[in-house]
mmCIF file of C-alpha atoms in Angstrom:
data_model
loop_
_atom_site.group_PDB
_atom_site.id
_atom_site.type_symbol
_atom_site.label_atom_id
_atom_site.label_comp_id
_atom_site.label_asym_id
_atom_site.label_seq_id
_atom_site.Cartn_x
_atom_site.Cartn_y
_atom_site.Cartn_z
ATOM 1 C CA MET A 1 0.128 -2.171 23.099
ATOM 2 C CA GLU A 2 -1.978 -3.633 20.622
ATOM 3 C CA ASP A 3 -1.264 -3.677 16.988
ATOM 4 C CA LYS A 4 -4.625 -1.762 16.404
ATOM 5 C CA GLU A 5 -3.554 0.806 18.302
ATOM 6 C CA LEU A 6 -0.196 1.170 16.796
ATOM 7 C CA ILE A 7 -1.506 1.355 13.554
ATOM 8 C CA GLU A 8 -3.978 4.220 14.597
ATOM 9 C CA VAL A 9 -1.044 6.121 15.866
ATOM 10 C CA ALA A 10 0.638 5.587 12.228
ATOM 11 C CA LYS A 11 -2.759 6.564 10.710
ATOM 12 C CA LYS A 12 -2.984 9.993 12.724
ATOM 13 C CA TYR A 13 0.760 10.805 11.614
ATOM 14 C CA ARG A 14 -0.109 10.123 8.111
ATOM 15 C CA GLU A 15 -2.089 12.788 8.098
ATOM 16 C CA PHE A 16 0.797 15.107 8.830
ATOM 17 C CA SER A 17 2.619 13.919 5.655
ATOM 18 C CA TYR A 18 4.327 16.585 3.454
ATOM 19 C CA SER A 19 3.884 15.026 0.114
ATOM 20 C CA PRO A 20 3.472 17.538 -2.318
ATOM 21 C CA TYR A 21 5.039 15.673 -5.207
ATOM 22 C CA SER A 22 4.000 12.421 -5.030
ATOM 23 C CA LYS A 23 0.698 13.072 -3.130
ATOM 24 C CA PHE A 24 1.868 9.539 -1.497
ATOM 25 C CA LYS A 25 0.904 10.130 2.501
ATOM 26 C CA VAL A 26 2.587 7.548 4.767
ATOM 27 C CA GLY A 27 2.367 7.489 8.332
ATOM 28 C CA ALA A 28 4.380 5.092 10.703
ATOM 29 C CA ALA A 29 4.470 4.619 14.622
ATOM 30 C CA VAL A 30 7.396 2.703 16.634
ATOM 31 C CA LEU A 31 6.844 0.916 19.997
ATOM 32 C CA THR A 32 9.949 0.777 22.388
ATOM 33 C CA LYS A 33 11.055 -1.702 24.516
ATOM 34 C CA LYS A 34 10.278 1.055 27.458
ATOM 35 C CA GLY A 35 6.723 1.553 26.190
ATOM 36 C CA ASN A 36 6.934 4.636 24.536
ATOM 37 C CA VAL A 37 5.729 5.346 21.197
ATOM 38 C CA TYR A 38 7.127 7.881 18.382
ATOM 39 C CA GLY A 39 5.448 8.495 15.425
ATOM 40 C CA GLY A 40 6.469 9.899 12.033
ATOM 41 C CA CYS A 41 5.482 10.875 8.435
ATOM 42 C CA ASN A 42 7.076 11.211 4.972
ATOM 43 C CA ILE A 43 8.632 14.150 4.718
ATOM 44 C CA GLU A 44 9.544 14.885 0.493
ATOM 45 C CA ASN A 45 11.800 17.590 -1.077
ATOM 46 C CA SER A 46 11.871 18.612 -4.537
ATOM 47 C CA SER A 47 15.154 16.986 -4.986
ATOM 48 C CA TYR A 48 13.799 13.260 -4.303
ATOM 49 C CA PRO A 49 16.919 11.807 -3.076
ATOM 50 C CA VAL A 50 16.678 13.944 0.290
ATOM 51 C CA THR A 51 13.340 12.875 0.892
ATOM 52 C CA ASN A 52 12.791 11.279 4.421
ATOM 53 C CA CYS A 53 10.315 8.265 4.773
ATOM 54 C CA ALA A 54 7.767 8.009 7.500
ATOM 55 C CA GLU A 55 9.635 4.697 8.899
ATOM 56 C CA ARG A 56 12.731 6.278 9.354
ATOM 57 C CA THR A 57 11.331 9.777 10.769
ATOM 58 C CA ALA A 58 9.318 7.619 13.379
ATOM 59 C CA ILE A 59 12.749 5.802 14.016
ATOM 60 C CA PHE A 60 14.953 8.511 14.174
ATOM 61 C CA LYS A 61 12.643 10.401 16.569
ATOM 62 C CA ALA A 62 13.081 7.500 18.780
ATOM 63 C CA VAL A 63 16.455 7.312 18.795
ATOM 64 C CA SER A 64 17.302 11.016 19.055
ATOM 65 C CA GLU A 65 15.206 10.804 22.609
ATOM 66 C CA GLY A 66 17.387 8.292 23.750
ATOM 67 C CA GLU A 67 15.759 5.054 22.875
ATOM 68 C CA LYS A 68 17.798 2.328 21.254
ATOM 69 C CA GLU A 69 15.411 -0.623 21.468
ATOM 70 C CA ILE A 70 12.395 -0.625 19.219
ATOM 71 C CA GLU A 71 9.782 -3.662 19.751
ATOM 72 C CA ALA A 72 7.709 -3.039 16.568
ATOM 73 C CA ILE A 73 6.744 -0.644 13.506
ATOM 74 C CA ALA A 74 3.794 0.315 12.149
ATOM 75 C CA LEU A 75 3.185 1.706 8.677
ATOM 76 C CA ILE A 76 0.030 3.032 6.851
ATOM 77 C CA ALA A 77 -0.607 4.196 3.470
ATOM 78 C CA ASP A 78 -3.685 4.354 1.210
ATOM 79 C CA THR A 79 -2.561 1.488 -1.291
ATOM 80 C CA GLU A 80 -3.921 -1.706 -2.547
ATOM 81 C CA GLY A 81 -2.657 -3.905 -0.119
ATOM 82 C CA PRO A 82 -0.817 -3.242 3.245
ATOM 83 C CA CYS A 83 2.076 -0.929 2.602
ATOM 84 C CA SER A 84 5.768 -2.217 2.486
ATOM 85 C CA PRO A 85 8.602 -0.467 3.763
ATOM 86 C CA CYS A 86 11.541 0.459 1.139
ATOM 87 C CA GLY A 87 15.042 -0.787 1.135
ATOM 88 C CA ALA A 88 16.158 1.940 2.931
ATOM 89 C CA CYS A 89 13.984 1.805 5.661
ATOM 90 C CA ARG A 90 14.351 -1.876 6.044
ATOM 91 C CA GLN A 91 17.890 -1.191 6.417
ATOM 92 C CA VAL A 92 17.567 0.991 9.503
ATOM 93 C CA MET A 93 15.127 -1.370 10.951
ATOM 94 C CA GLY A 94 17.746 -4.014 10.649
ATOM 95 C CA GLU A 95 20.352 -1.688 12.222
ATOM 96 C CA PHE A 96 17.922 -1.341 15.547
ATOM 97 C CA HIS A 97 16.922 -5.053 15.081
ATOM 98 C CA ILE A 98 13.331 -4.210 14.823
ATOM 99 C CA ASN A 99 11.718 -7.661 14.660
ATOM 100 C CA LYS A 100 8.069 -6.868 14.498
ATOM 101 C CA ILE A 101 6.872 -5.142 11.236
ATOM 102 C CA ILE A 102 3.115 -4.251 11.230
ATOM 103 C CA MET A 103 2.144 -3.395 7.420
ATOM 104 C CA ALA A 104 -1.217 -1.732 6.877
ATOM 105 C CA ASN A 105 -3.481 0.156 4.467
ATOM 106 C CA LEU A 106 -6.487 2.363 4.838
ATOM 107 C CA LYS A 107 -8.705 -0.294 3.849
ATOM 108 C CA GLY A 108 -8.235 -2.380 6.920
ATOM 109 C CA ASP A 109 -5.656 -4.589 5.649
ATOM 110 C CA VAL A 110 -2.877 -5.592 7.812
ATOM 111 C CA LYS A 111 0.171 -7.940 7.349
ATOM 112 C CA VAL A 112 2.781 -8.700 10.032
ATOM 113 C CA ALA A 113 6.150 -9.582 9.226
ATOM 114 C CA THR A 114 9.737 -10.129 10.555
ATOM 115 C CA LEU A 115 12.985 -8.591 9.709
ATOM 116 C CA GLU A 116 14.178 -11.750 8.361
ATOM 117 C CA GLU A 117 11.139 -12.076 6.010
ATOM 118 C CA ILE A 118 11.227 -8.710 4.804
ATOM 119 C CA LEU A 119 15.238 -8.363 4.464
ATOM 120 C CA PRO A 120 16.766 -11.826 4.282
ATOM 121 C CA PHE A 121 20.403 -11.603 4.727
ATOM 122 C CA ALA A 122 20.292 -8.120 6.234
ATOM 123 C CA PHE A 123 23.591 -6.463 6.450
ATOM 124 C CA THR A 124 24.040 -5.893 10.397
ATOM 125 C CA ASP A 125 26.356 -4.642 13.340
ATOM 126 C CA LYS A 126 27.232 -8.485 13.272
ATOM 127 C CA ASP A 127 28.698 -8.313 10.199
ATOM 128 C CA LEU A 128 31.064 -5.819 10.815
#
């Protein structure tokens, strides 16, 4: 699957965002080693700490379906530059060794990075 296609899936899931408080809609999509795609959106809560980001929603959906090997993740939002994942999402990406992170915005800007670039010195299973 091409990066553009994965971004389009993320864009579709962005429309499902439940973000009544921040109004900040985010969509994400993961591509697994088996070639399956899982999408997710951010889901807010009036108690902000229990909000779930789009990236984690997509990753958790894949894992809950038995997928543990994720090749890439794309995320998109209406931001000035490509949308960057938060620290919690970066840590979850590290847990599943997702090494291709495709960050995009609605203007068509795209930045592709590795996990090492966005989370240097990550704490992973190798540290245990």
